[in-house]
CSV table of C-alpha atoms in Angstrom, one decimal:
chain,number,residue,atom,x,y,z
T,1,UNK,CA,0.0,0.0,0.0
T,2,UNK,CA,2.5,2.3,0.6
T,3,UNK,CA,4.5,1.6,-2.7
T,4,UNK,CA,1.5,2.8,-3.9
T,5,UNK,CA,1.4,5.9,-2.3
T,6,UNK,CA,5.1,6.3,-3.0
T,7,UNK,CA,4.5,6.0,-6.9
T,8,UNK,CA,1.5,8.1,-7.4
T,9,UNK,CA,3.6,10.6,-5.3
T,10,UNK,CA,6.0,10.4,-7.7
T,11,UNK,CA,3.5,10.4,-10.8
T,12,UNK,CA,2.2,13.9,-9.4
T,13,UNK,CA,6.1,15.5,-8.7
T,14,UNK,CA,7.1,14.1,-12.5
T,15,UNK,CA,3.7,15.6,-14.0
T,16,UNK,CA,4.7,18.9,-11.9
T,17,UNK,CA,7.9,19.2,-13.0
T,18,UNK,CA,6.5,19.1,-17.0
T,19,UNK,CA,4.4,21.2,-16.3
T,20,UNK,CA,7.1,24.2,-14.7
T,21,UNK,CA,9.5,23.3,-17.7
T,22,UNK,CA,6.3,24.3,-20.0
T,23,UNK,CA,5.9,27.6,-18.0
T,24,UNK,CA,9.1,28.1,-18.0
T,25,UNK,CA,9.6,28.5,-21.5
T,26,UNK,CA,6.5,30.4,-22.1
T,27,UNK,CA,8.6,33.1,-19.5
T,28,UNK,CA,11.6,32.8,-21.8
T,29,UNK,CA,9.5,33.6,-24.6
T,30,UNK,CA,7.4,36.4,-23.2
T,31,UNK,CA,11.2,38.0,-21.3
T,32,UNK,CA,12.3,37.7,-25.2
T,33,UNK,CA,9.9,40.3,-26.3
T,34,UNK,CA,10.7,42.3,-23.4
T,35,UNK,CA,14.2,42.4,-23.8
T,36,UNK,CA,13.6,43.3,-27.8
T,37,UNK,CA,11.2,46.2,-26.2
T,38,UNK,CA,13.5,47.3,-23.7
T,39,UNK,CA,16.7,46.8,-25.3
T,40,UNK,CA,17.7,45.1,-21.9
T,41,UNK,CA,19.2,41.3,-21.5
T,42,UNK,CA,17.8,38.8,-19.2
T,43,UNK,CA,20.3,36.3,-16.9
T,44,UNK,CA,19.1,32.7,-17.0
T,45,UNK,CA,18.9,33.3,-13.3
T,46,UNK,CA,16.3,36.2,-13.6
T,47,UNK,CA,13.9,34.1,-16.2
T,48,UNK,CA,14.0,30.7,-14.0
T,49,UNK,CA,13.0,32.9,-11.2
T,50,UNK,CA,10.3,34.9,-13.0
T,51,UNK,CA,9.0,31.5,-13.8
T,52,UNK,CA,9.2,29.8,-10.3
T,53,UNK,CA,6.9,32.6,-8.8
T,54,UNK,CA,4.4,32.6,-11.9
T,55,UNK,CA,4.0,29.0,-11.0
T,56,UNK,CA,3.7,28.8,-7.8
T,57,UNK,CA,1.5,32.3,-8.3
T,58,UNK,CA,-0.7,29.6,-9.9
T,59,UNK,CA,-1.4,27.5,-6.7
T,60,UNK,CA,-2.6,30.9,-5.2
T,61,UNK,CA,-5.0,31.8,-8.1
T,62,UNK,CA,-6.5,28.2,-8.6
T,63,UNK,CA,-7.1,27.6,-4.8
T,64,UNK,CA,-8.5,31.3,-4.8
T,65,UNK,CA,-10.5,30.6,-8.0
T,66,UNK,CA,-12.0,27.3,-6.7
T,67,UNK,CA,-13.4,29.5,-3.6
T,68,UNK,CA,-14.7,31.7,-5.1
T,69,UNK,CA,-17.1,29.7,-7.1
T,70,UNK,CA,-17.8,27.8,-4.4
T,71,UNK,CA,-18.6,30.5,-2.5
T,72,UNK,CA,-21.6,31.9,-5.5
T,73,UNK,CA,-22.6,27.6,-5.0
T,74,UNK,CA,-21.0,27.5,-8.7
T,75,UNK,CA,-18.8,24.5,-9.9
T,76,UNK,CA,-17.4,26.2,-13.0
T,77,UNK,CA,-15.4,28.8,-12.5
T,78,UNK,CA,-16.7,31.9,-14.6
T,79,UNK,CA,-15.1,35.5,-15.6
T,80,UNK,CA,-16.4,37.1,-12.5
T,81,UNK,CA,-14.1,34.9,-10.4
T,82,UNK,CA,-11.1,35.7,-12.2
T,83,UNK,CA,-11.8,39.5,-12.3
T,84,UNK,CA,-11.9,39.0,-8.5
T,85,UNK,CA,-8.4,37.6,-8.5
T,86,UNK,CA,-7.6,41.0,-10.2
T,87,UNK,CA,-9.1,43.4,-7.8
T,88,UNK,CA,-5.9,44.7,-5.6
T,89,UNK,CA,-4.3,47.0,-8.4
T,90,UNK,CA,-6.8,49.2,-10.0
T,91,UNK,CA,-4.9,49.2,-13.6
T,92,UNK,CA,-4.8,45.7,-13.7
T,93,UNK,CA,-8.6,45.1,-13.0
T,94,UNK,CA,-8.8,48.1,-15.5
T,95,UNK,CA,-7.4,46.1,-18.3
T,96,UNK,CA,-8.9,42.4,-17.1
T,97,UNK,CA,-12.2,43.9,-16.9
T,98,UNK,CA,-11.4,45.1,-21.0
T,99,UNK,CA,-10.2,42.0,-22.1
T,100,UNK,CA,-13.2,40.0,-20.6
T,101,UNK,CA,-15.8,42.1,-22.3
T,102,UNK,CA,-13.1,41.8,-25.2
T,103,UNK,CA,-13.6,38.0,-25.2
T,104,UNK,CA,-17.3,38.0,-24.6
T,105,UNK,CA,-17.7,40.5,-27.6
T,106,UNK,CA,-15.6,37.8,-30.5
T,107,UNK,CA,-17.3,35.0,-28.6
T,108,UNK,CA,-21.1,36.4,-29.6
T,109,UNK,CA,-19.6,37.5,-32.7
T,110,UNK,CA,-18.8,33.8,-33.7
T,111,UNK,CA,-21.7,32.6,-32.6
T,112,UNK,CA,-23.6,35.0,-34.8
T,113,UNK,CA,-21.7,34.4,-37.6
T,114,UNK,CA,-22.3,30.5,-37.2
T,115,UNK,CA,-25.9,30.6,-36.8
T,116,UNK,CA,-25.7,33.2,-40.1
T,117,UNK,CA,-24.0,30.3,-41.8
T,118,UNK,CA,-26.6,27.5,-40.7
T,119,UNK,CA,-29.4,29.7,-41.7
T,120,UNK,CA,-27.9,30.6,-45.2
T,121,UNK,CA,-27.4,26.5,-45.6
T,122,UNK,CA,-30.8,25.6,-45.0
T,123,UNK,CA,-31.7,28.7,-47.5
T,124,UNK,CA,-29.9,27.3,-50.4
T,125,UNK,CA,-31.1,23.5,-50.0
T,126,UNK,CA,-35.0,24.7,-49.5
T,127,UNK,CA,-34.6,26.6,-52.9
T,128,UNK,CA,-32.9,23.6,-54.5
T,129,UNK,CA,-35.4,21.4,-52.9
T,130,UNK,CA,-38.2,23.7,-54.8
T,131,UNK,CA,-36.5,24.2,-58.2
T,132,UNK,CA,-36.0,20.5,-58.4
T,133,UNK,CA,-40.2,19.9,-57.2
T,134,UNK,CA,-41.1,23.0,-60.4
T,135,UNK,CA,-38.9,20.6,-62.6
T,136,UNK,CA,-40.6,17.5,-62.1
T,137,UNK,CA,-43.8,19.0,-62.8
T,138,UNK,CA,-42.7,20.1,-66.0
Y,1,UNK,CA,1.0,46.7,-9.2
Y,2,UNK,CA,0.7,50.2,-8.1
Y,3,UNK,CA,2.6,53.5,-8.5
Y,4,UNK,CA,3.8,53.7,-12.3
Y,5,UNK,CA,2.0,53.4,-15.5
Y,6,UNK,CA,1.3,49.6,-15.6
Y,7,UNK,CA,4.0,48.4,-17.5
Y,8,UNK,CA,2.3,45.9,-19.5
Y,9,UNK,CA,0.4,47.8,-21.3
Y,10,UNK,CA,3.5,48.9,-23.2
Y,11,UNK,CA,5.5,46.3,-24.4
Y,12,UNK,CA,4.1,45.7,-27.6
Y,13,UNK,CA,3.0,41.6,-27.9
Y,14,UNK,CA,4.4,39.6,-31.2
Y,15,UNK,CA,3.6,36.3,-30.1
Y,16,UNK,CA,-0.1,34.8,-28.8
Y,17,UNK,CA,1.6,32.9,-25.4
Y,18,UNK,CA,-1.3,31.5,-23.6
Y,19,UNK,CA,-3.9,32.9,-25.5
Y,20,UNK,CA,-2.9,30.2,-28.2
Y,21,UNK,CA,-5.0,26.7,-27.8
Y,22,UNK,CA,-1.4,24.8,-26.3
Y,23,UNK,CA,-1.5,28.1,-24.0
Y,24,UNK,CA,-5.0,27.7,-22.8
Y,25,UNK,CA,-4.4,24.2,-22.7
Y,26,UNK,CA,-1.0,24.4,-20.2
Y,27,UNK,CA,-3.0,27.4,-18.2
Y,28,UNK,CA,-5.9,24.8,-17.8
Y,29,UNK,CA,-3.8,21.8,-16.3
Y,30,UNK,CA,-2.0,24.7,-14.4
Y,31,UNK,CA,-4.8,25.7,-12.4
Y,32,UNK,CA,-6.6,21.8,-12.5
Y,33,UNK,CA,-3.7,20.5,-10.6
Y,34,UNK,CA,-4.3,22.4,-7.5
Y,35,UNK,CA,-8.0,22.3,-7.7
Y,36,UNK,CA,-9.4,20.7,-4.2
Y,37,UNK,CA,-12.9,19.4,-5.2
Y,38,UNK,CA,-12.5,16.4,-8.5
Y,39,UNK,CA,-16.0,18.5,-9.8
Y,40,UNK,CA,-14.4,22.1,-10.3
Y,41,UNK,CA,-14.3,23.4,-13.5
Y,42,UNK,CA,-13.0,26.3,-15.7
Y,43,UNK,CA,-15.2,28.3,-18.3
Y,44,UNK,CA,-13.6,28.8,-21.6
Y,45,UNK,CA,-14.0,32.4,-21.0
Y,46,UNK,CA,-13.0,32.5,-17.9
Y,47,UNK,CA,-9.8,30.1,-19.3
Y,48,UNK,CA,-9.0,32.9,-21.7
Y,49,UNK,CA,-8.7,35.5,-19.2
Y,50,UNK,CA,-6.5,34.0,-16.9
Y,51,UNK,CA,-4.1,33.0,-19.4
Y,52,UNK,CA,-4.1,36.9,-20.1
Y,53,UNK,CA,-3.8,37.5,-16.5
Y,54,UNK,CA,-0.7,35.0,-16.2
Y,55,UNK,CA,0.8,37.0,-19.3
Y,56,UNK,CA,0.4,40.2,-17.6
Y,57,UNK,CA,2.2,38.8,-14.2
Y,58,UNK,CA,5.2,38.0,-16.4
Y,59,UNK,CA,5.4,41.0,-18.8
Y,60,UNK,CA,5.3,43.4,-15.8
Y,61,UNK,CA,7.9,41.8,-13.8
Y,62,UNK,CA,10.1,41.6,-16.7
Y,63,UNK,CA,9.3,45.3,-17.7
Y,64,UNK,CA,10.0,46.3,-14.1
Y,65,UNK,CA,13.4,44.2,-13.8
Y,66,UNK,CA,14.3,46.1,-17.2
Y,67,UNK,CA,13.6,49.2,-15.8
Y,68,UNK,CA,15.3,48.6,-12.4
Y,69,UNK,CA,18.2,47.5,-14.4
Y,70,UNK,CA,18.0,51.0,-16.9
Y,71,UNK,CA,17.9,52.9,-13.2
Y,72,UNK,CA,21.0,51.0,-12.0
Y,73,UNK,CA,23.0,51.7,-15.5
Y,74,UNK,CA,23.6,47.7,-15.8
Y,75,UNK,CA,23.2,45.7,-19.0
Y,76,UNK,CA,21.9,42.7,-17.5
Y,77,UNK,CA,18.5,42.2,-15.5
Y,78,UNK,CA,19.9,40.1,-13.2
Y,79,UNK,CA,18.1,38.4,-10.0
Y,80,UNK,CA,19.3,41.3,-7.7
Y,81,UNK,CA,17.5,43.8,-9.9
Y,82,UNK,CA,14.2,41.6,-9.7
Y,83,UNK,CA,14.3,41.5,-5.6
Y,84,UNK,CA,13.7,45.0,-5.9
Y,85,UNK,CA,11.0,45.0,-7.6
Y,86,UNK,CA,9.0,42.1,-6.8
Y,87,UNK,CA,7.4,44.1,-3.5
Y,88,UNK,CA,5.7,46.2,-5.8
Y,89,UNK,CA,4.2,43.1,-7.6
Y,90,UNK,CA,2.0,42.4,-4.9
Y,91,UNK,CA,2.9,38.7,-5.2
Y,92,UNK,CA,0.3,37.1,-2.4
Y,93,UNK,CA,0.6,34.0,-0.2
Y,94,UNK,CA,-2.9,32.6,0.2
C-alpha cells in the first residue's frame, strides 16, 4: 500500500515538474519580447526565477478561484471569479475587466456568424429542394 | 502593481503565449492541478482570461526588472534587480 502511495507521489512531482518546464519556456518567450522592447538582457537566473513565482503564483490563483465559485454555490469557475483575482491594483482590473468584455464581444460575434452560416445553408437546400419539385412537374 | 504606468500595457505583444489553444491548454492543467474538489471546472471564458492574467504577471515583472536594471545603468536584469521590484508586484501567499 504504501509503494502505492510512493508512486503516485511520484507520478504527481514528475507531471509537476513538465508542467514548470512548460511555463518556463513560455517566460523565456514572453522575457524575449521584453528584452527586444527594452533593449535590456535577461540572466538565466532572472527568467528561471520569474517562472518559479508565476507557477507557484498559480497555486494561489486556482485555490483562490475554486473558492470563489464555491462560494456563489457554482462548480465552473466563470469570468467574475477571475476578475476577483484581479481586484488589488486598480490598472490591472482596468485592463482584465477590457479583455473580458473583449472575449465576450468575439465570442457572440462567432456565434452570430455560425448561426448566419446555418441559416444561409438551410436557405440554399430549401430553394434547391423547390427548383427541383417546379422541374418534375414540367 | 501600483505607482507607475502599468507596464504591461507597453511592451508591444508579437507572439499569442497563452492565449494560443497549447496556452490555454497548459494554463488549464495549471490551475486543474491544484483544484481541491474532482468536480471544479473552468469556463472557456473564464480560461481565456487568466491566461491573459498569467501574461500580464510576467510582462510586468520583466518590464520592471528592465527598468530597475536602466535605473542602475547595468546591462543585464539580473536576480538582484528583480528583488527590488518584486514588493511592488504584490505577489500574495494565500
Amino acid at each position: 500500500m504504501e509503494e502505492e502511495a510512493e508512486a503516485e507521489e511520484q507520478e504527481r512531482f514528475s507531471y509537476q515538474q513538465r508542467l514548470k518546464a512548460a511555463v518556463h519556456y513560455t517566460v523565456g518567450r514572453l522575457c524575449e519580447e521584453v528584452a527586444l522592447d527594452k533593449e535590456m538582457q535577461f540572466s538565466k537566473q532572472t527568467i528561471a526565477a520569474i517562472s518559479e513565482l508565476t507557477f507557484r503564483q498559480c497555486e494561489n490563483f486556482a485555490k483562490d478561484l475554486e473558492m470563489f465559485a464555491r462560494h456563489a454555490k457554482r462548480s465552473t469557475i466563470n469570468t467574475e471569479d477571475v476578475k476577483l483575482l484581479a481586484r488589488r491594483s486598480n490598472s490591472l482590473l482596468k485592463y482584465i475587466t477590457e479583455k473580458s468584455d473583449e472575449i465576450a464581444q468575439c465570442n457572440l460575434e462567432r456565434k452570430a456568424r455560425k448561426k448566419k452560416k446555418s441559416e444561409d445553408g438551410n436557405k440554399s437546400s430549401r430553394e434547391t429542394a423547390e427548383a427541383e419539385a417546379v422541374d418534375s412537374e414540367d | 502593481m501600483e505607482g507607475s504606468c502599468a507596464g504591461f500595457r507597453k511592451v508591444r505583444q508579437r507572439g499569442l503565449f497563452l492565449a494560443d489553444a497549447s496556452g490555454q491548454e497548459l494554463v488549464s492543467r495549471l490551475l486543474h492541478l491544484y483544484f481541491r474538489d474532482g468536480k471544479t471546472k473552468v469556463s472557456g471564458d473564464a480560461l481565456q482570461l487568466m491566461g491573459e492574467l498569467l501574461r500580464i504577471f510576467v510582462v510586468e515583472a520583466a518590464v520592471r526588472g528592465a527598468r530597475q536594471a536602466q535605473a542602475e545603468d547595468v546591462a543585464l536584469v539580473d536576480v538582484d534587480q528583480l528583488e527590488k521590484v518584486l514588493p511592488q508586484l504584490g505577489y500574495s501567499s494565500s
